[in-house]
């Protein structure tokens, strides 16, 4: 039998002082998925069932709580003031940030395990990691909050 690393272990490998929360409740996850009108990516869902968010270096919300994921995504998809400033956010599912305004997301359409960054100053969206485990390794490593640049 092959041993599978937990999400907490994966985060600690990159940053031993990563902050964890109590696991998200299944009913809270289901409620967030109802609000969003879609299931969360399975890896993100599994991570949230281990820890409802991860805090990285300099207290950055590397992975948001399930409540924040639902709230922020609904805000970005429905706030009319964003329409004149940015391309639509409907194709993205944000789940974390760098503490300075840039946010990290999965692509919803077509669904992909890859992680992309949305840079708020330029509205650019580009690939930064080959999945959630890769994202944790890169974002929590000792490279600063702009590790993806």
Short mmCIF file of C-alpha atoms in Angstrom, two decimals:
data_model
loop_
_atom_site.label_atom_id
_atom_site.label_comp_id
_atom_site.label_asym_id
_atom_site.label_seq_id
_atom_site.Cartn_x
_atom_site.Cartn_y
_atom_site.Cartn_z
CA UNK A 1 0.00 0.00 0.00
CA UNK A 2 1.34 3.43 -0.96
CA UNK A 3 1.41 6.14 1.72
CA UNK A 4 -0.37 9.34 0.71
CA UNK A 5 0.84 12.63 2.15
CA UNK A 6 -1.87 14.70 3.80
CA UNK A 7 -2.41 18.31 2.79
CA UNK A 8 -1.09 19.48 6.16
CA UNK A 9 2.09 17.47 5.62
CA UNK A 10 2.49 18.86 2.11
CA UNK A 11 2.20 22.42 3.43
CA UNK A 12 4.60 21.77 6.32
CA UNK A 13 7.20 20.36 3.91
CA UNK A 14 7.36 23.77 2.23
CA UNK A 15 6.83 25.90 5.35
CA UNK A 16 6.99 24.19 8.76
CA UNK A 17 5.23 27.12 10.44
CA UNK A 18 2.18 27.09 8.16
CA UNK A 19 -1.02 27.89 10.03
CA UNK A 20 -3.96 25.51 9.99
CA UNK A 21 -7.57 25.70 11.11
CA UNK A 22 -10.10 23.15 12.23
CA UNK A 23 -11.44 21.05 9.35
CA UNK A 24 -14.34 22.51 7.40
CA UNK A 25 -17.68 20.91 8.13
CA UNK A 26 -19.17 18.88 5.29
CA UNK A 27 -22.44 20.84 5.53
CA UNK A 28 -20.55 24.14 5.17
CA UNK A 29 -18.77 22.81 2.08
CA UNK A 30 -22.09 21.66 0.60
CA UNK A 31 -23.62 25.08 1.33
CA UNK A 32 -20.75 26.87 -0.39
CA UNK A 33 -21.06 24.59 -3.40
CA UNK A 34 -24.80 25.35 -3.58
CA UNK A 35 -24.11 29.10 -3.47
CA UNK A 36 -21.46 28.80 -6.17
CA UNK A 37 -23.59 26.47 -8.28
CA UNK A 38 -20.77 23.95 -8.67
CA UNK A 39 -18.69 21.43 -6.78
CA UNK A 40 -15.30 22.56 -5.54
CA UNK A 41 -12.33 20.83 -7.18
CA UNK A 42 -11.77 17.53 -5.38
CA UNK A 43 -8.23 18.36 -4.16
CA UNK A 44 -9.38 21.70 -2.73
CA UNK A 45 -12.35 20.01 -1.09
CA UNK A 46 -10.07 17.38 0.49
CA UNK A 47 -7.70 20.08 1.76
CA UNK A 48 -10.58 22.04 3.33
CA UNK A 49 -11.79 18.87 5.06
CA UNK A 50 -8.32 18.68 6.70
CA UNK A 51 -7.94 22.40 7.42
CA UNK A 52 -10.41 25.17 6.66
CA UNK A 53 -7.71 27.36 5.12
CA UNK A 54 -3.93 27.63 5.33
CA UNK A 55 -1.98 30.68 6.46
CA UNK A 56 1.49 31.01 4.98
CA UNK A 57 4.48 33.27 5.42
CA UNK A 58 3.79 36.85 6.55
CA UNK A 59 0.24 35.77 7.52
CA UNK A 60 -0.86 35.44 3.88
CA UNK A 61 -4.07 33.47 3.26
CA UNK A 62 -2.43 30.90 1.00
CA UNK A 63 -5.72 28.96 0.96
CA UNK A 64 -8.90 30.74 2.03
CA UNK A 65 -11.58 29.29 4.26
CA UNK A 66 -14.53 27.73 2.46
CA UNK A 67 -16.67 30.67 3.55
CA UNK A 68 -14.21 33.15 2.03
CA UNK A 69 -13.99 31.11 -1.17
CA UNK A 70 -17.76 31.34 -1.65
CA UNK A 71 -17.97 35.00 -0.62
CA UNK A 72 -15.09 36.25 -2.76
CA UNK A 73 -16.07 34.32 -5.87
CA UNK A 74 -19.68 35.50 -5.70
CA UNK A 75 -18.47 39.06 -5.17
CA UNK A 76 -16.13 38.99 -8.15
CA UNK A 77 -18.74 37.39 -10.40
CA UNK A 78 -21.62 39.73 -9.50
CA UNK A 79 -20.16 43.15 -8.62
CA UNK A 80 -20.99 45.38 -11.57
CA UNK A 81 -18.16 47.80 -10.81
CA UNK A 82 -15.65 45.14 -11.89
CA UNK A 83 -17.17 44.87 -15.39
CA UNK A 84 -15.61 48.13 -16.54
CA UNK A 85 -12.22 47.34 -15.05
CA UNK A 86 -11.56 43.66 -15.66
CA UNK A 87 -12.30 40.75 -17.97
CA UNK A 88 -15.07 38.50 -16.58
CA UNK A 89 -14.18 36.23 -13.66
CA UNK A 90 -16.76 33.53 -14.46
CA UNK A 91 -14.10 31.09 -15.72
CA UNK A 92 -12.10 31.24 -12.46
CA UNK A 93 -12.56 29.82 -8.97
CA UNK A 94 -10.43 31.88 -6.59
CA UNK A 95 -9.14 30.16 -3.45
CA UNK A 96 -6.18 32.16 -2.10
CA UNK A 97 -4.12 35.32 -2.44
CA UNK A 98 -0.66 36.81 -2.01
CA UNK A 99 -1.66 39.46 0.53
CA UNK A 100 -1.21 42.30 -1.97
CA UNK A 101 -4.25 41.92 -4.22
CA UNK A 102 -3.22 39.15 -6.60
CA UNK A 103 -5.33 36.01 -6.31
CA UNK A 104 -4.92 32.35 -7.15
CA UNK A 105 -7.55 30.29 -8.92
CA UNK A 106 -8.51 27.09 -10.65
CA UNK A 107 -9.97 27.37 -14.13
CA UNK A 108 -13.64 26.34 -14.09
CA UNK A 109 -14.16 26.09 -17.85
CA UNK A 110 -12.63 23.88 -19.04
CA UNK A 111 -11.96 22.31 -15.65
CA UNK A 112 -8.25 21.98 -14.96
CA UNK A 113 -6.16 21.00 -11.92
CA UNK A 114 -3.66 23.76 -12.79
CA UNK A 115 -3.47 26.93 -10.71
CA UNK A 116 -3.44 30.38 -12.26
CA UNK A 117 -2.74 33.82 -10.82
CA UNK A 118 -4.90 36.85 -11.50
CA UNK A 119 -2.72 39.96 -11.21
CA UNK A 120 -5.06 42.76 -10.18
CA UNK A 121 -2.97 45.67 -11.48
CA UNK A 122 -2.78 44.36 -15.06
CA UNK A 123 -5.78 41.97 -15.12
CA UNK A 124 -3.44 39.29 -16.46
CA UNK A 125 -4.18 35.64 -15.78
CA UNK A 126 -1.42 33.08 -16.17
CA UNK A 127 -0.33 29.61 -15.11
CA UNK A 128 1.70 29.32 -11.88
CA UNK A 129 1.41 25.71 -10.66
CA UNK A 130 0.57 22.25 -11.92
CA UNK A 131 -2.02 21.55 -9.25
CA UNK A 132 -2.82 22.30 -5.63
CA UNK A 133 0.11 20.33 -4.16
CA UNK A 134 2.52 22.12 -6.54
CA UNK A 135 0.92 25.46 -5.60
CA UNK A 136 1.43 24.80 -1.88
CA UNK A 137 5.07 23.86 -2.47
CA UNK A 138 5.75 26.97 -4.52
CA UNK A 139 3.71 29.51 -2.56
CA UNK A 140 4.83 28.41 0.90
CA UNK A 141 8.53 28.04 0.04
CA UNK A 142 10.95 30.75 1.11
CA UNK A 143 10.62 33.03 -1.90
CA UNK A 144 8.41 35.84 -0.73
CA UNK A 145 4.81 36.70 -1.48
CA UNK A 146 5.62 37.43 -5.13
CA UNK A 147 7.05 33.93 -5.73
CA UNK A 148 5.10 33.61 -9.00
CA UNK A 149 6.68 36.59 -10.78
#
